[in-house]
Coordinates of C-alpha atoms in Angstrom, one line a residue:
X926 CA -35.7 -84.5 17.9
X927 CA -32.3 -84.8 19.2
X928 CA -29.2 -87.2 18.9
X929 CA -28.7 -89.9 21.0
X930 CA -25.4 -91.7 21.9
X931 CA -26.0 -94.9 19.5
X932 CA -26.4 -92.1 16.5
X933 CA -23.0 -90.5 17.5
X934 CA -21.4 -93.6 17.4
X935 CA -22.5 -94.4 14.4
X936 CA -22.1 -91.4 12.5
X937 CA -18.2 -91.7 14.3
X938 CA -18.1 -95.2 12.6
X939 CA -19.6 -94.0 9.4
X940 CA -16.9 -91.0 9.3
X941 CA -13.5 -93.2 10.2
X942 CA -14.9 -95.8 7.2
X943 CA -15.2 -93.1 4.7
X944 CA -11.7 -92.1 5.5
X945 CA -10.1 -95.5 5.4
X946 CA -12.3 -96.5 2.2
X947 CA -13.4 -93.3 0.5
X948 CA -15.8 -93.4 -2.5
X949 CA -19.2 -95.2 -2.7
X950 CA -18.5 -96.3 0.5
X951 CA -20.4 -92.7 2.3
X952 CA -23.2 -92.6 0.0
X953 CA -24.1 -96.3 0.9
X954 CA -23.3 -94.8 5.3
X955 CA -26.2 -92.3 5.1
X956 CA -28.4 -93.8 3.0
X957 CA -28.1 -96.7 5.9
X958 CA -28.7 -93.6 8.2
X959 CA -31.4 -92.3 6.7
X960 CA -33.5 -95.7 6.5
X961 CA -32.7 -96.0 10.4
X962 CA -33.6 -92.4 10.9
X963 CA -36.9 -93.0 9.5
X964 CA -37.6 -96.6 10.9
X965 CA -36.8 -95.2 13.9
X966 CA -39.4 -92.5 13.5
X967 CA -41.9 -94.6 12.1
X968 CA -42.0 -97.3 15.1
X969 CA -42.0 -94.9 17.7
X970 CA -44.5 -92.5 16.5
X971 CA -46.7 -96.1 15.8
X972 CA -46.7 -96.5 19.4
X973 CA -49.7 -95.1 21.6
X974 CA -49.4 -91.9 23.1
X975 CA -48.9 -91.4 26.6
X976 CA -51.9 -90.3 28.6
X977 CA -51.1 -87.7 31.3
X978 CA -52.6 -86.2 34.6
X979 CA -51.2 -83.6 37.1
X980 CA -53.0 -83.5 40.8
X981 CA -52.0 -81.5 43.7
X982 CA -51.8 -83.7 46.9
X983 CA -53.2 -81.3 48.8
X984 CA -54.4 -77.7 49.2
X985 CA -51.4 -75.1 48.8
X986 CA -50.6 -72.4 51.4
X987 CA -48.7 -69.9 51.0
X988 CA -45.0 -70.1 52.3
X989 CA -45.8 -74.0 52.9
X990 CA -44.5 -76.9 50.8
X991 CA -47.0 -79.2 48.9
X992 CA -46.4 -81.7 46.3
X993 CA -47.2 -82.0 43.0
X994 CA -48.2 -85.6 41.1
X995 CA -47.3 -86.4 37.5
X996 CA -49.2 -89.7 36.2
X997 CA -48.2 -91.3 33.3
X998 CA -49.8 -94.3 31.4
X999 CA -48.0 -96.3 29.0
X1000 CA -50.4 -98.2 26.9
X1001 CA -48.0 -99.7 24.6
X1002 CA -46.0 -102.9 25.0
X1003 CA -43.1 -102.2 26.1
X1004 CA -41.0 -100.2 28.9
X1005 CA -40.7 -97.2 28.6
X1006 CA -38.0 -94.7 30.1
X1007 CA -39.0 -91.0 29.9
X1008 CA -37.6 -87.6 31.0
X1009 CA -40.3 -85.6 32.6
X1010 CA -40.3 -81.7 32.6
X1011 CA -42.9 -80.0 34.1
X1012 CA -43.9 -76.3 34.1
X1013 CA -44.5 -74.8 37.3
X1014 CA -46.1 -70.8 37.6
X1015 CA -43.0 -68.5 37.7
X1016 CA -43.7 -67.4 41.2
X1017 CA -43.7 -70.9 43.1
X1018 CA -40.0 -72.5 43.6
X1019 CA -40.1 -75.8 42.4
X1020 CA -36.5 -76.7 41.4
X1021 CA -37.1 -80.1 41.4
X1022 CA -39.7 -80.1 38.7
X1023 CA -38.4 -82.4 36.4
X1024 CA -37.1 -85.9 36.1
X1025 CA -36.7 -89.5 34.5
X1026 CA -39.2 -92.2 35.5
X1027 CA -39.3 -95.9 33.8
X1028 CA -42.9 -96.9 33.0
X1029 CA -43.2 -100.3 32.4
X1030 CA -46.0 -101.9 29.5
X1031 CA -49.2 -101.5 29.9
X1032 CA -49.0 -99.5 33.4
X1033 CA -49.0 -96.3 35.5
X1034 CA -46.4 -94.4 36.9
X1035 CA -46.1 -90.9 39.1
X1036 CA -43.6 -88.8 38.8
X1037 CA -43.6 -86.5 42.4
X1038 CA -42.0 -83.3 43.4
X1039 CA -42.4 -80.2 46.2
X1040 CA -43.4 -76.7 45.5
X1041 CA -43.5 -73.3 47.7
X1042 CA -45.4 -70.8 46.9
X1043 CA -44.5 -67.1 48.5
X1044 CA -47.5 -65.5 47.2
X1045 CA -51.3 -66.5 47.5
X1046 CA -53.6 -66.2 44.5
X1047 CA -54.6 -68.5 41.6
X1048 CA -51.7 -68.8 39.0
X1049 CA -51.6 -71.1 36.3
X1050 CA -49.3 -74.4 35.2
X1051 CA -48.2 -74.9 32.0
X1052 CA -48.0 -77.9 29.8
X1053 CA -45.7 -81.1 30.4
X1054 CA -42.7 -81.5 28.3
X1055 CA -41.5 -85.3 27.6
X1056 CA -38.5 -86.5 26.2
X1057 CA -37.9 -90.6 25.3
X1058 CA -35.8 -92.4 22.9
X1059 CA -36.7 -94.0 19.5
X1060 CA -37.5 -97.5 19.3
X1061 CA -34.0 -97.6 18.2
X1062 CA -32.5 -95.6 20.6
X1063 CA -31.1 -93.4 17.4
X1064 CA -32.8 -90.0 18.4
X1065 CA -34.6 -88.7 21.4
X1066 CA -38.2 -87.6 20.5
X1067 CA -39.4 -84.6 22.4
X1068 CA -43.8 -84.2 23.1
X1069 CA -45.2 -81.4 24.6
X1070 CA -48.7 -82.6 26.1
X1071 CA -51.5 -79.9 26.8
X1072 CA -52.0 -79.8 30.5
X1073 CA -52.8 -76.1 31.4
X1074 CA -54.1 -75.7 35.0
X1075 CA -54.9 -73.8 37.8
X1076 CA -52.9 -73.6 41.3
X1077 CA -54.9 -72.0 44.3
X1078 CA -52.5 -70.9 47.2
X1079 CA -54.6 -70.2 49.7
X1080 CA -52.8 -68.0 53.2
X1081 CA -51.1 -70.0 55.4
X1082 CA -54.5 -70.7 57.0
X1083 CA -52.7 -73.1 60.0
X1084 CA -50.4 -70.3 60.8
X1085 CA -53.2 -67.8 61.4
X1086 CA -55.5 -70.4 63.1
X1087 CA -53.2 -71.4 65.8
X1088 CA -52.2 -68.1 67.0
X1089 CA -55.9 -67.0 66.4
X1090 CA -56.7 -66.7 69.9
X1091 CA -53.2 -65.7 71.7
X1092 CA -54.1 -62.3 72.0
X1093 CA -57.4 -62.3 73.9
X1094 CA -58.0 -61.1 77.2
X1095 CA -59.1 -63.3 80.1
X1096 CA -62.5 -61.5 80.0
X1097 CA -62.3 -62.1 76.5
X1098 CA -61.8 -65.7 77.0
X1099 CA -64.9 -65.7 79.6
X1100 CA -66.7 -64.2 77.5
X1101 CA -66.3 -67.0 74.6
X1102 CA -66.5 -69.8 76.8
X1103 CA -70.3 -67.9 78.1
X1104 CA -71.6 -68.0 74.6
X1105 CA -71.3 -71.6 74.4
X1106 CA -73.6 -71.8 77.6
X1107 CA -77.2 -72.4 76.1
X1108 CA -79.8 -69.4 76.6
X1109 CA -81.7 -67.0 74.5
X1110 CA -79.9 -63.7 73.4
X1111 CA -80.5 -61.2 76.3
X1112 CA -80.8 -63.8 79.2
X1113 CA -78.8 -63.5 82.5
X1114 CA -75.3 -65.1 81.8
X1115 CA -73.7 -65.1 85.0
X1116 CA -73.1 -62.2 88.5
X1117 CA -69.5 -60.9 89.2
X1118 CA -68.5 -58.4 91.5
X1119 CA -68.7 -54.9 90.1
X1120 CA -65.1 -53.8 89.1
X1121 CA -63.9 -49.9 88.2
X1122 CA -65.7 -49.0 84.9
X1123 CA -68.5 -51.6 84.5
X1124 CA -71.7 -49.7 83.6
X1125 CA -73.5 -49.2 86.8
X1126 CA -77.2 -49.4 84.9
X1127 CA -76.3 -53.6 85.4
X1128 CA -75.6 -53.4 89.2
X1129 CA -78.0 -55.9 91.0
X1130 CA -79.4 -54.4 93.3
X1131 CA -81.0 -57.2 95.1
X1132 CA -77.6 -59.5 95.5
X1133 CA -75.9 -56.5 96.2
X1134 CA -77.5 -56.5 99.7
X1135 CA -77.5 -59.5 100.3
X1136 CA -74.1 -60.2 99.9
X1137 CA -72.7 -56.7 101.3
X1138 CA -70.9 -55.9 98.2
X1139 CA -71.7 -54.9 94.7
X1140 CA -72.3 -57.2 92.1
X1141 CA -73.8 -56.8 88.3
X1142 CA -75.4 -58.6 85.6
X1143 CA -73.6 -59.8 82.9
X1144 CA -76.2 -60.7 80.0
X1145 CA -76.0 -62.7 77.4
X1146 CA -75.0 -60.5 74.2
X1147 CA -77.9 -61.0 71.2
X1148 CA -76.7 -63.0 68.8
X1149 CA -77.3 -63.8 64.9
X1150 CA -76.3 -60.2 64.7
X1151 CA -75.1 -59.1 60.3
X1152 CA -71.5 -58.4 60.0
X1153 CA -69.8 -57.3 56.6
X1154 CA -66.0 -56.9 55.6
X1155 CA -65.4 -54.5 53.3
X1156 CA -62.0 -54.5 51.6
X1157 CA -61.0 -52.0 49.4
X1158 CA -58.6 -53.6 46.8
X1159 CA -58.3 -50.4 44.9
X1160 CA -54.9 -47.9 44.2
X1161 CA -54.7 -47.1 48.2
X1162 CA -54.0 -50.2 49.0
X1163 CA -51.2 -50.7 45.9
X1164 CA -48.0 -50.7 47.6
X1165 CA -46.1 -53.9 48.4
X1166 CA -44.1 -54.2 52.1
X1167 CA -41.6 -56.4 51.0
X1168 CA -41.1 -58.6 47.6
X1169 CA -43.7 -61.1 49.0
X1170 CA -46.3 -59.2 50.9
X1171 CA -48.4 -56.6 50.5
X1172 CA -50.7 -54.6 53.2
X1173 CA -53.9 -56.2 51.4
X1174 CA -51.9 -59.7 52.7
X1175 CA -52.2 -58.8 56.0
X1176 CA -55.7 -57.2 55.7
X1177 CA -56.4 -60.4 53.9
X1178 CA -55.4 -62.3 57.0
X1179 CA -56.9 -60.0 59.4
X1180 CA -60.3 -60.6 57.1
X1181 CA -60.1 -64.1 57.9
X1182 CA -59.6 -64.0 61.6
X1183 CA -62.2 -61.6 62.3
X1184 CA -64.6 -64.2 60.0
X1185 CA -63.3 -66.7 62.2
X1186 CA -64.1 -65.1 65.3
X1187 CA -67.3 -63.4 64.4
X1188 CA -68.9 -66.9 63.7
X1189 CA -67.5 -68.4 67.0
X1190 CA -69.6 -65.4 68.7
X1191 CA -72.9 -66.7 67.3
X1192 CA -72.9 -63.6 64.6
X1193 CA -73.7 -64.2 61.2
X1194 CA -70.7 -62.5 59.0
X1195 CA -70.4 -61.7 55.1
X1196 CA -68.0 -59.8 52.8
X1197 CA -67.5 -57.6 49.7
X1198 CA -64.4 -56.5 47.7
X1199 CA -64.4 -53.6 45.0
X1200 CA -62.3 -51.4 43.6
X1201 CA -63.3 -50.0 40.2
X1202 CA -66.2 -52.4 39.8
X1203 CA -67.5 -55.6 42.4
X1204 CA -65.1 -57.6 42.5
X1205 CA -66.8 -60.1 44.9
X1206 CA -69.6 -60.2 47.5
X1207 CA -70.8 -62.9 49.9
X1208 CA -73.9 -62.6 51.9
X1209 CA -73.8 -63.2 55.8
X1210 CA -74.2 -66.9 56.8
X1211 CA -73.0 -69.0 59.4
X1212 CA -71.3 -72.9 60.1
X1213 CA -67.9 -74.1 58.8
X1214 CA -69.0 -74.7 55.7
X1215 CA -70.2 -70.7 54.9
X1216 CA -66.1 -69.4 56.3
X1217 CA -64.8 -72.0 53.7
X1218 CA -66.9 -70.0 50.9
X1219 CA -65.4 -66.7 52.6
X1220 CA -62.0 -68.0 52.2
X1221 CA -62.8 -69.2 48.5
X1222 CA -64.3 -65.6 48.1
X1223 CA -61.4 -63.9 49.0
X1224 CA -58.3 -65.9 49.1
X1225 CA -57.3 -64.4 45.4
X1226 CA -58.1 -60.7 45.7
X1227 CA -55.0 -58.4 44.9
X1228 CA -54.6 -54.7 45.1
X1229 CA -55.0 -53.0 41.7
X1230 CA -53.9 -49.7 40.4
X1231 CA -57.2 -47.8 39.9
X1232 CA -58.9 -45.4 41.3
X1233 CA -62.2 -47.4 43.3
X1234 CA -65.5 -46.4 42.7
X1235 CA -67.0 -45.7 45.9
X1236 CA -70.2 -44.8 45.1
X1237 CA -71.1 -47.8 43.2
X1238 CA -69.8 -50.0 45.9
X1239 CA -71.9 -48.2 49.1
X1240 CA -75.0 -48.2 46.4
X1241 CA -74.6 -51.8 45.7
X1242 CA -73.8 -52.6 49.3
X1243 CA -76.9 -50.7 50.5
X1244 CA -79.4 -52.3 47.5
X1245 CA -78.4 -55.7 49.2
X1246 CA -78.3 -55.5 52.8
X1247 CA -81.5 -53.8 54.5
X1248 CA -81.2 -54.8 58.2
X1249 CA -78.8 -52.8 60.1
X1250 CA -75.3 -54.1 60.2
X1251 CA -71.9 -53.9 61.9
X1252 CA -69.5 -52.9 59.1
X1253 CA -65.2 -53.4 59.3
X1254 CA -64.4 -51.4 56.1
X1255 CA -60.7 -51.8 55.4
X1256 CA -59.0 -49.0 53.1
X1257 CA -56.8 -46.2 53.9
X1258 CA -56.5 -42.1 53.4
X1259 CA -54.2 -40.3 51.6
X1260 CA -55.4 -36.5 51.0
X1261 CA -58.8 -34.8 50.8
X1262 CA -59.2 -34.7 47.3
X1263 CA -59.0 -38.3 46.9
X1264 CA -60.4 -39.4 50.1
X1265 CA -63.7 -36.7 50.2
X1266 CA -65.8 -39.4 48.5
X1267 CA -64.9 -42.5 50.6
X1268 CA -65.7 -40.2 53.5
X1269 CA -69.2 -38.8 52.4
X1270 CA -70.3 -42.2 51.7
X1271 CA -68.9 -43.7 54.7
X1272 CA -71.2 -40.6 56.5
X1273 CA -74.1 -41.7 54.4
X1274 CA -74.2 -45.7 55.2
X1275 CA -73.2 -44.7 59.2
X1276 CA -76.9 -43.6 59.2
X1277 CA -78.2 -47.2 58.7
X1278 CA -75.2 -49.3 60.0
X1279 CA -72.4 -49.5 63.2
X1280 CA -69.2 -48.6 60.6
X1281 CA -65.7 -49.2 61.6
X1282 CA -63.3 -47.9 59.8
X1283 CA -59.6 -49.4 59.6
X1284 CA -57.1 -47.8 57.7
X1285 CA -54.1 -49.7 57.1
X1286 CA -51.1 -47.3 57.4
X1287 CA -48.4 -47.1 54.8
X1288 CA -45.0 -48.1 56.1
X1289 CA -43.3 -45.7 53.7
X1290 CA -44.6 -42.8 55.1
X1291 CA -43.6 -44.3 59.0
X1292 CA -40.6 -43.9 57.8
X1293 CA -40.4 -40.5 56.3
X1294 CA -41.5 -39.2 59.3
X1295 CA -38.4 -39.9 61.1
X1296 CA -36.0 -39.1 58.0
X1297 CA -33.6 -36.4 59.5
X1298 CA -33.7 -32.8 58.1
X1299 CA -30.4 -32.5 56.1
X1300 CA -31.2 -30.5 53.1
X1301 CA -33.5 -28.2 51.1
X1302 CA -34.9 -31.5 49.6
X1303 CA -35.1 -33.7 52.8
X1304 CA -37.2 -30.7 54.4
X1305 CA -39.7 -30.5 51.7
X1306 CA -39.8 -34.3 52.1
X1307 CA -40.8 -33.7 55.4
X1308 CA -42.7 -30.9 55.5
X1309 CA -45.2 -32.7 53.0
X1310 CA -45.8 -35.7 55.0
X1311 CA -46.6 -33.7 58.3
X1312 CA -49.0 -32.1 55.6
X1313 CA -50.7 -35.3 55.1
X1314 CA -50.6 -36.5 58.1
X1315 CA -52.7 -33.3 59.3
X1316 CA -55.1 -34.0 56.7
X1317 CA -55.2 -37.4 57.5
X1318 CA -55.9 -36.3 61.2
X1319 CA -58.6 -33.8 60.0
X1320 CA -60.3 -36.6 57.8
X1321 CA -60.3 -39.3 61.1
X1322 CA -61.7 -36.4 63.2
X1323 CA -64.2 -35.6 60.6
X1324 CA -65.8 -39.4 60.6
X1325 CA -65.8 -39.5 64.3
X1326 CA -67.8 -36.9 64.3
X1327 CA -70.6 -38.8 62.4
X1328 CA -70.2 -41.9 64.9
X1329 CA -68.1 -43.9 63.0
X1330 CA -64.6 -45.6 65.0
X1331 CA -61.8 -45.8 63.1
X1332 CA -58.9 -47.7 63.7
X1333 CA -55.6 -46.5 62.7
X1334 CA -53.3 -49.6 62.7
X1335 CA -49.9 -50.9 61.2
X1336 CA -49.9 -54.1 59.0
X1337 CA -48.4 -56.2 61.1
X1338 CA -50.8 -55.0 64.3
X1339 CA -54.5 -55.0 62.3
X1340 CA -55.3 -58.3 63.0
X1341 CA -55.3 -58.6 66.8
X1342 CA -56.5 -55.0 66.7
X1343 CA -59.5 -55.6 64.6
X1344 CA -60.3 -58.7 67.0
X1345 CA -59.8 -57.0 70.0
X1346 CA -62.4 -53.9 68.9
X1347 CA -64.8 -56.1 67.6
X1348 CA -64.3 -58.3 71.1
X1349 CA -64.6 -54.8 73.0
X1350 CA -68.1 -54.3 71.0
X1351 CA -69.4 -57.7 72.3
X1352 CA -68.6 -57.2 76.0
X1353 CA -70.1 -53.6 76.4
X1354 CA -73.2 -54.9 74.6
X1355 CA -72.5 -51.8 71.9
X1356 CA -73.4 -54.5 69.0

């Protein structure tokens, strides 16, 4: 309850009439104040209680603003003026979140403002705060009404979508605007004339004399092919790039364009995130509909500060998937001792499935690198980086040796990267 105006005033005029005419004169002024405090409770806690709703106008991407909608009902019979306070998750700006909107008797009224979000996730509102005056306009009454809720900021989907395909090749571009040509996986696509490095296995032999040059066959590759992304959300991915973004962010996004371009192949693609348990797991599918379940999947994960728990991941991921498989595995290596699991069971499923491992690399240790010997404590600095980078080196040789590709990219560079392999797979017919 607070103090209005009106109550000042009068409690202004009660005190200058107690000074002119002391005596009975201030018992008889509060008494009067009193009865108006508590008619003035009385009537306005008579009235109906507002009935309130929150909605999002539409879905929230990260970095992007969106609105948010307060409704408010007044069932009682008069007007109403009101002071609306919402309360918005700590991380989203929203300075504008509060407000006073009139609702007249017996009606509706939405109160709207804009929020940005810099992080993606799920985070959760809080309840809305209302403030209106008596029915006497002596105090202010102040309601709290329950309206807990969840906020999904998805990534800035549109962002990543229209620059999607501004890294692909012009063979790369052929090659998409082939699979759209009908045909059954393996049939005869198109000829073209034989260019340094084409496999000379497709060289047609046939057209080749007649035309006095040589050309090859470019088939069709099989389609309805399994791919999974693996994201490892465990303590090797737990280091933020700036305030806002973390190298699971851009793995995140890199996830989403490789779903996005898988499916546009004709493959079929699915996912699985982990770290010291399953955290999520989709099976492959294809359509629209099945990379709006991906994104739903995996829109939320965050990197957490434990150690993951390889074996029960590549156990799980090999009790649900029997037919063989291209696999993106996204995680990153530090040293031996912590990495010598991630790398026997990454031997281990390579006997079953086409593994690509991508290690994100940390940007903290780019920079060591090039930190300038100046000191006893700067060359120790030094010297144990270049040890882990030969480790690291050792480790990358050592899964190479068992078949399995790994890319070794920079955040900012995995997700054309990623594309561009998996594009390179396509074309040489290697998947």
């Amino acid at each position: 309850m607070v103090f209005t105006w009106y109550f000042i005033g009068l409690l202004f005029g009660l005190a200058v009439a107690a000074f002119l005419w002391p005596g009975w004169y201030l018992g008889y002024g509060l008494l009067a104040l009193f009865i108006a405090w508590f008619g003035d409770r009385w009537l306005t806690l008579k009235q109906p209680r507002f009935i309130a709703r929150r909605e999002f106008k539409n879905p929230s991407y990260q970095n992007q603003p969106s609105e948010v909608q307060i409704f408010l009902a007044n069932s009682s019979g008069q007007s109403i003026s009101v002071l609306v306070k919402d309360e918005p998750p700590f991380v989203v700006k929203a300075p504008e979140c509060q407000g006073t909107i009139k609702i007249p008797a017996h009606e509706e009224k939405n109160f709207i403002y804009s929020m940005i979000s810099p992080l993606r996730g799920v985070f959760d509102f809080g309840d809305l705060n209302l403030r209106r005056d008596g029915r006497l306009h002596l105090f202010a009454y102040q309601v709290k009404i329950p309206l807990k809720q969840e906020l999904k900021v998805y990534p800035d989907l549109a962002k990543l979508f229209n620059g999607a395909l501004a890294g692909l090749t012009g063979s790369d571009a052929g090659m998409r605007r082939r699979l759209k040509q009908p045909g059954a996986s393996g049939e005869l696509a198109q000829l073209r004339e034989y260019t340094h490095g084409d496999d000379y296995r497709k060289i047609n032999w046939k057209v080749t004399a007649h035309r006095g040059k040589p050309f090859i066959n470019e088939f069709e590759p099989e389609k309805d092919q399994n791919v999974y992304l693996i994201l490892d959300t465990g303590r090797m991915l737990f280091d933020p790039i700036t305030s806002n973004t973390s190298r699971l962010d851009h793995i995140l996004d890199s996830a989403i364009l490789l779903a996005f371009n898988i499916q546009e192949y004709g493959d079929r693609v699915g996912a699985l995130s982990f770290h010291s348990r399953i955290e999520r797991f989709l099976p492959v599918g294809k359509g629209k509909s099945h990379l709006q379940k991906l994104i739903n999947q995996l829109f939320d994960v965050q990197a957490v500060m434990v150690e993951s728990d390889y074996r029960s991941a590549f156990n799980f991921f090999q009790g649900q998937v029997n037919k063989r498989s291209l696999i993106f595995v996204y995680t990153d290596l530090l040293d031996n001792e912590s990495s010598k699991e991630l790398i026997s069971y990454l031997q281990i499923i390579s006997r079953h499935h086409l593994v690509i491992c991508v290690l994100s690399r940390q940007n903290s240790l780019e920079s060591l690198l090039e930190i300038p010997i100046t000191d006893e404590q700067s060359a120790y600095l030094k010297g144990t980086v270049l040890e882990l980078e030969k480790e690291r080196g050792l480790m990358v040789k050592s899964l190479n040796n068992y078949g399995i590709k790994v890319l070794e990219v920079n955040p900012s560079n995995i997700r054309q990267s990623v594309i561009e392999h998996y594009n390179y797979l396509k074309r040489q017919d290697l998947f």
